[in-house]
PDB file of C-alpha atoms in Angstrom:
ATOM      1  CA  MET A  11     -46.745 -48.506 -73.894  1.00 45.00           C
ATOM      2  CA  ALA A  12     -43.842 -46.024 -72.473  1.00 47.00           C
ATOM      3  CA  GLU A  13     -41.491 -48.527 -70.468  1.00 51.00           C
ATOM      4  CA  HIS A  14     -40.376 -46.697 -66.856  1.00 51.00           C
ATOM      5  CA  GLY A  15     -38.243 -43.760 -66.993  1.00 52.00           C
ATOM      6  CA  LYS A  16     -39.231 -42.991 -70.951  1.00 63.00           C
ATOM      7  CA  VAL A  17     -41.842 -41.415 -72.956  1.00 53.00           C
ATOM      8  CA  ALA A  18     -43.967 -42.555 -75.766  1.00 47.00           C
ATOM      9  CA  PRO A  19     -43.014 -41.159 -79.067  1.00 46.00           C
ATOM     10  CA  ALA A  20     -44.598 -38.030 -79.974  1.00 41.00           C
ATOM     11  CA  ARG A  21     -47.533 -37.859 -83.073  1.00 51.00           C
ATOM     12  CA  ARG A  22     -47.191 -35.706 -85.758  1.00 51.00           C
ATOM     13  CA  ARG A  23     -49.807 -32.844 -85.071  1.00 54.00           C
ATOM     14  CA  GLY A  24     -48.942 -30.385 -87.914  1.00 86.00           C
ATOM     15  CA  LEU A  25     -51.914 -31.595 -90.327  1.00 93.00           C
ATOM     16  CA  ALA A  26     -54.481 -31.033 -87.243  1.00 94.00           C
ATOM     17  CA  ASP A  27     -53.212 -28.022 -86.447  1.00 95.00           C
ATOM     18  CA  GLU A  28     -52.950 -26.761 -90.047  1.00 95.00           C
ATOM     19  CA  VAL A  29     -56.681 -27.741 -90.298  1.00 96.00           C
ATOM     20  CA  ALA A  30     -57.738 -25.852 -86.830  1.00 96.00           C
ATOM     21  CA  ASP A  31     -55.905 -22.714 -88.770  1.00 96.00           C
ATOM     22  CA  ARG A  32     -58.000 -23.476 -91.625  1.00 96.00           C
ATOM     23  CA  ILE A  33     -61.452 -23.430 -89.688  1.00 97.00           C
ATOM     24  CA  ARG A  34     -60.600 -20.890 -87.279  1.00 97.00           C
ATOM     25  CA  ASP A  35     -59.558 -18.565 -90.012  1.00 96.00           C
ATOM     26  CA  ALA A  36     -62.860 -19.235 -91.879  1.00 96.00           C
ATOM     27  CA  VAL A  37     -65.288 -18.552 -88.712  1.00 96.00           C
ATOM     28  CA  PHE A  38     -63.333 -15.071 -88.193  1.00 95.00           C
ATOM     29  CA  SER A  39     -64.011 -14.243 -91.956  1.00 93.00           C
ATOM     30  CA  GLY A  40     -67.658 -15.112 -91.606  1.00 91.00           C
ATOM     31  CA  ALA A  41     -67.898 -17.769 -93.239  1.00 94.00           C
ATOM     32  CA  TYR A  42     -69.416 -19.875 -90.304  1.00 94.00           C
ATOM     33  CA  PRO A  43     -71.153 -17.452 -88.361  1.00 92.00           C
ATOM     34  CA  PRO A  44     -71.811 -18.466 -84.404  1.00 92.00           C
ATOM     35  CA  GLY A  45     -74.435 -21.408 -84.229  1.00 93.00           C
ATOM     36  CA  SER A  46     -73.160 -22.651 -87.714  1.00 95.00           C
ATOM     37  CA  GLN A  47     -72.699 -26.699 -87.707  1.00 95.00           C
ATOM     38  CA  LEU A  48     -69.072 -27.748 -88.493  1.00 96.00           C
ATOM     39  CA  ARG A  49     -69.792 -31.167 -90.191  1.00 95.00           C
ATOM     40  CA  GLU A  50     -66.721 -33.446 -89.934  1.00 94.00           C
ATOM     41  CA  VAL A  51     -67.515 -34.864 -93.485  1.00 94.00           C
ATOM     42  CA  GLU A  52     -68.039 -31.425 -95.243  1.00 95.00           C
ATOM     43  CA  LEU A  53     -64.938 -30.072 -93.905  1.00 96.00           C
ATOM     44  CA  ALA A  54     -63.035 -32.739 -94.588  1.00 95.00           C
ATOM     45  CA  GLU A  55     -64.066 -32.854 -98.130  1.00 95.00           C
ATOM     46  CA  ALA A  56     -63.408 -29.073 -98.494  1.00 94.00           C
ATOM     47  CA  LEU A  57     -59.881 -29.325 -96.932  1.00 95.00           C
ATOM     48  CA  GLY A  58     -58.758 -32.781 -98.925  1.00 94.00           C
ATOM     49  CA  VAL A  59     -58.100 -34.352 -95.652  1.00 95.00           C
ATOM     50  CA  SER A  60     -59.515 -37.410 -93.993  1.00 94.00           C
ATOM     51  CA  ARG A  61     -61.899 -37.001 -90.746  1.00 94.00           C
ATOM     52  CA  GLY A  62     -59.285 -37.952 -88.559  1.00 94.00           C
ATOM     53  CA  PRO A  63     -57.378 -34.431 -88.668  1.00 95.00           C
ATOM     54  CA  VAL A  64     -60.733 -32.521 -88.745  1.00 96.00           C
ATOM     55  CA  ARG A  65     -61.724 -34.322 -85.697  1.00 95.00           C
ATOM     56  CA  GLU A  66     -58.734 -33.553 -83.859  1.00 96.00           C
ATOM     57  CA  ALA A  67     -58.917 -29.658 -85.103  1.00 96.00           C
ATOM     58  CA  LEU A  68     -62.384 -29.426 -83.515  1.00 97.00           C
ATOM     59  CA  LEU A  69     -61.355 -30.818 -80.249  1.00 96.00           C
ATOM     60  CA  ARG A  70     -58.419 -28.208 -79.914  1.00 96.00           C
ATOM     61  CA  LEU A  71     -60.917 -25.334 -81.328  1.00 97.00           C
ATOM     62  CA  GLU A  72     -63.484 -26.664 -78.391  1.00 96.00           C
ATOM     63  CA  ARG A  73     -60.678 -26.421 -76.052  1.00 96.00           C
ATOM     64  CA  GLU A  74     -60.141 -22.345 -77.468  1.00 95.00           C
ATOM     65  CA  GLY A  75     -64.143 -21.919 -76.846  1.00 95.00           C
ATOM     66  CA  LEU A  76     -64.544 -21.269 -80.543  1.00 96.00           C
ATOM     67  CA  VAL A  77     -66.391 -24.074 -81.210  1.00 97.00           C
ATOM     68  CA  ARG A  78     -69.053 -26.604 -78.739  1.00 95.00           C
ATOM     69  CA  SER A  79     -69.802 -29.884 -79.053  1.00 91.00           C
ATOM     70  CA  GLU A  80     -72.905 -31.888 -78.091  1.00 86.00           C
ATOM     71  CA  TRP A  81     -73.995 -35.137 -78.586  1.00 81.00           C
ATOM     72  CA  HIS A  82     -77.383 -34.547 -80.410  1.00 78.00           C
ATOM     73  CA  ARG A  83     -75.716 -31.805 -82.348  1.00 78.00           C
ATOM     74  CA  GLY A  84     -72.416 -32.251 -83.488  1.00 88.00           C
ATOM     75  CA  SER A  85     -69.786 -29.593 -83.469  1.00 95.00           C
ATOM     76  CA  THR A  86     -71.195 -25.703 -83.731  1.00 96.00           C
ATOM     77  CA  VAL A  87     -69.480 -22.119 -83.951  1.00 96.00           C
ATOM     78  CA  THR A  88     -69.930 -21.151 -80.400  1.00 96.00           C
ATOM     79  CA  THR A  89     -73.030 -18.710 -79.674  1.00 95.00           C
ATOM     80  CA  LEU A  90     -71.988 -16.410 -76.522  1.00 94.00           C
ATOM     81  CA  SER A  91     -74.374 -16.365 -74.092  1.00 93.00           C
ATOM     82  CA  ALA A  92     -74.916 -13.682 -71.462  1.00 92.00           C
ATOM     83  CA  GLN A  93     -72.778 -15.369 -68.780  1.00 94.00           C
ATOM     84  CA  ASP A  94     -70.282 -15.988 -71.618  1.00 95.00           C
ATOM     85  CA  VAL A  95     -69.803 -12.493 -71.990  1.00 94.00           C
ATOM     86  CA  SER A  96     -69.785 -11.308 -68.513  1.00 95.00           C
ATOM     87  CA  GLU A  97     -66.914 -13.600 -67.668  1.00 96.00           C
ATOM     88  CA  LEU A  98     -65.042 -13.075 -70.733  1.00 96.00           C
ATOM     89  CA  ASP A  99     -65.241  -9.253 -69.883  1.00 96.00           C
ATOM     90  CA  SER A 100     -64.055  -9.391 -66.218  1.00 97.00           C
ATOM     91  CA  LEU A 101     -61.170 -11.936 -67.403  1.00 97.00           C
ATOM     92  CA  ARG A 102     -60.351  -9.441 -70.187  1.00 97.00           C
ATOM     93  CA  GLY A 103     -60.499  -6.669 -67.481  1.00 97.00           C
ATOM     94  CA  ALA A 104     -58.500  -8.233 -65.318  1.00 98.00           C
ATOM     95  CA  LEU A 105     -55.529  -8.993 -67.552  1.00 98.00           C
ATOM     96  CA  GLU A 106     -55.806  -5.585 -69.277  1.00 98.00           C
ATOM     97  CA  HIS A 107     -55.427  -3.852 -66.527  1.00 98.00           C
ATOM     98  CA  LEU A 108     -51.974  -5.985 -65.352  1.00 98.00           C
ATOM     99  CA  ALA A 109     -50.750  -5.337 -69.174  1.00 98.00           C
ATOM    100  CA  VAL A 110     -51.327  -1.752 -69.069  1.00 98.00           C
ATOM    101  CA  GLY A 111     -49.416  -1.339 -66.212  1.00 98.00           C
ATOM    102  CA  LEU A 112     -46.627  -3.539 -66.841  1.00 98.00           C
ATOM    103  CA  VAL A 113     -46.725  -1.754 -70.713  1.00 98.00           C
ATOM    104  CA  ILE A 114     -46.267   1.220 -68.794  1.00 97.00           C
ATOM    105  CA  ALA A 115     -43.840   0.611 -66.904  1.00 96.00           C
ATOM    106  CA  HIS A 116     -41.586  -1.724 -68.943  1.00 96.00           C
ATOM    107  CA  ALA A 117     -42.304  -1.183 -72.857  1.00 98.00           C
ATOM    108  CA  THR A 118     -39.816   0.202 -74.865  1.00 97.00           C
ATOM    109  CA  GLU A 119     -39.914   3.035 -77.657  1.00 97.00           C
ATOM    110  CA  ALA A 120     -39.836  -0.080 -79.931  1.00 98.00           C
ATOM    111  CA  ASP A 121     -42.842  -1.947 -77.907  1.00 98.00           C
ATOM    112  CA  ILE A 122     -45.053   1.247 -78.358  1.00 98.00           C
ATOM    113  CA  ALA A 123     -44.153   1.772 -81.987  1.00 98.00           C
ATOM    114  CA  ALA A 124     -45.797  -1.505 -82.769  1.00 98.00           C
ATOM    115  CA  ILE A 125     -48.597  -0.934 -80.517  1.00 98.00           C
ATOM    116  CA  GLU A 126     -49.148   2.380 -82.739  1.00 97.00           C
ATOM    117  CA  ASP A 127     -48.279   0.630 -86.270  1.00 97.00           C
ATOM    118  CA  ALA A 128     -51.100  -1.977 -85.298  1.00 97.00           C
ATOM    119  CA  ALA A 129     -53.582   0.902 -84.555  1.00 97.00           C
ATOM    120  CA  ALA A 130     -52.934   2.749 -87.688  1.00 96.00           C
ATOM    121  CA  ARG A 131     -53.616  -0.535 -89.680  1.00 95.00           C
ATOM    122  CA  MET A 132     -57.695  -0.106 -88.273  1.00 93.00           C
ATOM    123  CA  ALA A 133     -57.958   2.754 -90.701  1.00 89.00           C
ATOM    124  CA  ARG A 134     -56.990   0.637 -93.695  1.00 91.00           C
ATOM    125  CA  ALA A 135     -59.620  -2.335 -92.885  1.00 92.00           C
ATOM    126  CA  ALA A 136     -61.444  -3.203 -95.666  1.00 90.00           C
ATOM    127  CA  ASP A 137     -64.403  -4.703 -93.655  1.00 91.00           C
ATOM    128  CA  GLU A 138     -65.691  -5.407 -90.549  1.00 91.00           C
ATOM    129  CA  HIS A 139     -64.195  -8.418 -90.327  1.00 93.00           C
ATOM    130  CA  GLU A 140     -60.548  -7.199 -91.112  1.00 94.00           C
ATOM    131  CA  MET A 141     -61.240  -4.363 -88.631  1.00 94.00           C
ATOM    132  CA  VAL A 142     -61.822  -7.192 -85.521  1.00 95.00           C
ATOM    133  CA  ARG A 143     -58.420  -9.034 -86.649  1.00 96.00           C
ATOM    134  CA  TYR A 144     -56.746  -5.647 -86.422  1.00 96.00           C
ATOM    135  CA  ASP A 145     -58.673  -5.255 -83.271  1.00 96.00           C
ATOM    136  CA  ILE A 146     -57.005  -8.319 -81.890  1.00 97.00           C
ATOM    137  CA  GLU A 147     -53.529  -7.906 -83.403  1.00 97.00           C
ATOM    138  CA  PHE A 148     -53.675  -4.381 -81.558  1.00 98.00           C
ATOM    139  CA  HIS A 149     -53.895  -5.936 -78.160  1.00 98.00           C
ATOM    140  CA  ASP A 150     -51.858  -9.096 -79.317  1.00 98.00           C
ATOM    141  CA  ALA A 151     -49.034  -5.856 -79.569  1.00 98.00           C
ATOM    142  CA  VAL A 152     -49.996  -4.525 -76.017  1.00 98.00           C
ATOM    143  CA  TYR A 153     -49.662  -7.968 -74.124  1.00 98.00           C
ATOM    144  CA  ALA A 154     -46.823  -8.490 -76.118  1.00 98.00           C
ATOM    145  CA  ALA A 155     -45.228  -5.116 -75.088  1.00 98.00           C
ATOM    146  CA  ALA A 156     -46.102  -5.933 -71.368  1.00 98.00           C
ATOM    147  CA  HIS A 157     -43.104  -8.680 -71.520  1.00 98.00           C
ATOM    148  CA  HIS A 158     -44.804 -11.224 -68.612  1.00 98.00           C
ATOM    149  CA  GLN A 159     -45.065 -14.552 -70.620  1.00 98.00           C
ATOM    150  CA  ARG A 160     -47.251 -16.087 -68.680  1.00 98.00           C
ATOM    151  CA  LEU A 161     -49.633 -13.167 -69.095  1.00 98.00           C
ATOM    152  CA  GLN A 162     -49.247 -13.306 -72.737  1.00 98.00           C
ATOM    153  CA  ASP A 163     -50.146 -17.151 -72.564  1.00 98.00           C
ATOM    154  CA  ALA A 164     -53.426 -16.032 -70.643  1.00 98.00           C
ATOM    155  CA  TRP A 165     -54.452 -13.674 -72.979  1.00 98.00           C
ATOM    156  CA  TYR A 166     -54.033 -16.122 -75.695  1.00 97.00           C
ATOM    157  CA  ALA A 167     -55.653 -18.894 -73.740  1.00 96.00           C
ATOM    158  CA  ILE A 168     -58.894 -16.299 -74.149  1.00 97.00           C
ATOM    159  CA  ARG A 169     -58.125 -14.469 -77.307  1.00 97.00           C
ATOM    160  CA  SER A 170     -60.060 -16.737 -79.777  1.00 96.00           C
ATOM    161  CA  GLN A 171     -63.132 -16.149 -77.601  1.00 96.00           C
ATOM    162  CA  VAL A 172     -62.274 -12.515 -77.450  1.00 97.00           C
ATOM    163  CA  HIS A 173     -62.102 -12.252 -81.454  1.00 96.00           C
ATOM    164  CA  LEU A 174     -65.649 -14.246 -81.072  1.00 96.00           C
ATOM    165  CA  PHE A 175     -66.688 -11.702 -78.427  1.00 94.00           C
ATOM    166  CA  LEU A 176     -66.200  -8.565 -80.828  1.00 94.00           C
ATOM    167  CA  LEU A 177     -67.735 -10.449 -84.215  1.00 92.00           C
ATOM    168  CA  THR A 178     -70.473 -10.970 -82.172  1.00 91.00           C
ATOM    169  CA  ARG A 179     -70.589  -7.065 -81.225  1.00 89.00           C
ATOM    170  CA  VAL A 180     -70.082  -6.126 -84.863  1.00 88.00           C
ATOM    171  CA  GLY A 181     -73.003  -8.776 -85.773  1.00 85.00           C
ATOM    172  CA  LEU A 182     -75.162  -6.389 -83.463  1.00 83.00           C
ATOM    173  CA  ASN A 183     -74.048  -2.952 -84.476  1.00 78.00           C
ATOM    174  CA  SER A 184     -71.288  -3.113 -87.441  1.00 80.00           C
ATOM    175  CA  ALA A 185     -71.689   0.993 -87.989  1.00 78.00           C
ATOM    176  CA  ASP A 186     -71.020   1.777 -84.778  1.00 79.00           C
ATOM    177  CA  TYR A 187     -68.101  -0.066 -84.766  1.00 84.00           C
ATOM    178  CA  LEU A 188     -66.209   0.646 -87.850  1.00 85.00           C
ATOM    179  CA  SER A 189     -66.707   4.689 -87.055  1.00 85.00           C
ATOM    180  CA  THR A 190     -65.474   4.422 -83.779  1.00 88.00           C
ATOM    181  CA  ILE A 191     -62.757   2.106 -83.013  1.00 92.00           C
ATOM    182  CA  PRO A 192     -59.689   3.730 -85.053  1.00 93.00           C
ATOM    183  CA  ASP A 193     -60.161   6.640 -83.121  1.00 93.00           C
ATOM    184  CA  GLU A 194     -60.951   4.690 -79.845  1.00 94.00           C
ATOM    185  CA  HIS A 195     -57.390   2.715 -80.532  1.00 96.00           C
ATOM    186  CA  ARG A 196     -55.432   6.171 -81.121  1.00 96.00           C
ATOM    187  CA  GLU A 197     -56.499   7.268 -77.574  1.00 96.00           C
ATOM    188  CA  LEU A 198     -55.325   3.926 -76.120  1.00 97.00           C
ATOM    189  CA  VAL A 199     -51.936   4.740 -77.724  1.00 97.00           C
ATOM    190  CA  ALA A 200     -51.531   7.962 -77.143  1.00 97.00           C
ATOM    191  CA  ALA A 201     -52.016   7.468 -73.332  1.00 97.00           C
ATOM    192  CA  LEU A 202     -49.493   4.314 -73.535  1.00 98.00           C
ATOM    193  CA  ARG A 203     -47.430   6.710 -74.993  1.00 97.00           C
ATOM    194  CA  ALA A 204     -47.395   9.502 -72.543  1.00 97.00           C
ATOM    195  CA  ARG A 205     -46.846   6.903 -69.515  1.00 96.00           C
ATOM    196  CA  ASP A 206     -50.324   8.187 -68.259  1.00 96.00           C
ATOM    197  CA  THR A 207     -51.179   5.045 -66.167  1.00 96.00           C
ATOM    198  CA  GLU A 208     -54.515   6.259 -64.858  1.00 97.00           C
ATOM    199  CA  ALA A 209     -55.872   7.834 -67.958  1.00 97.00           C
ATOM    200  CA  ALA A 210     -54.532   4.514 -69.772  1.00 97.00           C
ATOM    201  CA  LEU A 211     -56.473   2.303 -67.127  1.00 98.00           C
ATOM    202  CA  GLU A 212     -59.753   4.930 -67.630  1.00 97.00           C
ATOM    203  CA  LEU A 213     -59.611   4.542 -71.554  1.00 97.00           C
ATOM    204  CA  PHE A 214     -58.937   0.959 -71.640  1.00 97.00           C
ATOM    205  CA  ALA A 215     -61.876   0.427 -69.444  1.00 96.00           C
ATOM    206  CA  VAL A 216     -63.916   2.599 -71.299  1.00 95.00           C
ATOM    207  CA  HIS A 217     -63.049   0.815 -74.458  1.00 93.00           C
ATOM    208  CA  ARG A 218     -64.301  -2.648 -72.955  1.00 94.00           C
ATOM    209  CA  ARG A 219     -67.481  -1.063 -71.686  1.00 93.00           C
ATOM    210  CA  ARG A 220     -68.278  -0.002 -75.010  1.00 89.00           C
ATOM    211  CA  ALA A 221     -68.298  -3.506 -76.744  1.00 88.00           C
ATOM    212  CA  PHE A 222     -69.810  -5.070 -73.279  1.00 90.00           C
ATOM    213  CA  GLU A 223     -72.781  -2.726 -73.155  1.00 89.00           C
ATOM    214  CA  VAL A 224     -73.983  -3.633 -77.096  1.00 85.00           C
ATOM    215  CA  LEU A 225     -73.818  -7.159 -76.555  1.00 85.00           C
ATOM    216  CA  THR A 226     -75.502  -6.850 -72.578  1.00 84.00           C
ATOM    217  CA  LYS A 227     -78.157  -4.828 -74.431  1.00 81.00           C
ATOM    218  CA  ASP A 228     -79.357  -7.832 -76.877  1.00 69.00           C
ATOM    219  CA  ILE A 229     -77.906 -11.042 -75.788  1.00 70.00           C
ATOM    220  CA  ARG A 230     -79.892 -12.904 -72.743  1.00 62.00           C
TER     221      ARG A 230
END
């Protein structure tokens, strides 16, 4: 126990962080689709670590909303419910509305160029999983360009869940996503570069609504 006025020594968490990164990457690559079980013993063996770091990593991923744990099932990759989809969409919309306004008011030319570069990478995506990763990186660039640290932190708090949201959308309709998403993002960039607040807010809202409609059509 720490003495009065002092703090206890910090534990080294580097290995658990690395394990969390590896599991997260595996989920986002499609190796563990929603609903898949994540067994500590199997993960520890595959990663060449003990079960302790795996257990810590799964707890971290549970806090991100990427993993759910139940006493009778253990840990599984989150399967989004209709309520999950609705809540994520409304929260993302509120954050994005603020971000777009701040980008138009404060972003530098270098910020806009970084957003544009992120959008351009989508045309080179090899498959739907890579496309989703570039989609998320585009929104990372938008939040970075807002120059609002707490807003960026709020985005990163739901980032893994939004990634899962998009993967779920791809699972329902990958052809539509792959064929339309690069052009949609180029339109978003053009509105930001033009500093057209009304057009940008409308385009971002339409962009979100298309994904939301695909999910709500099939998820109950």
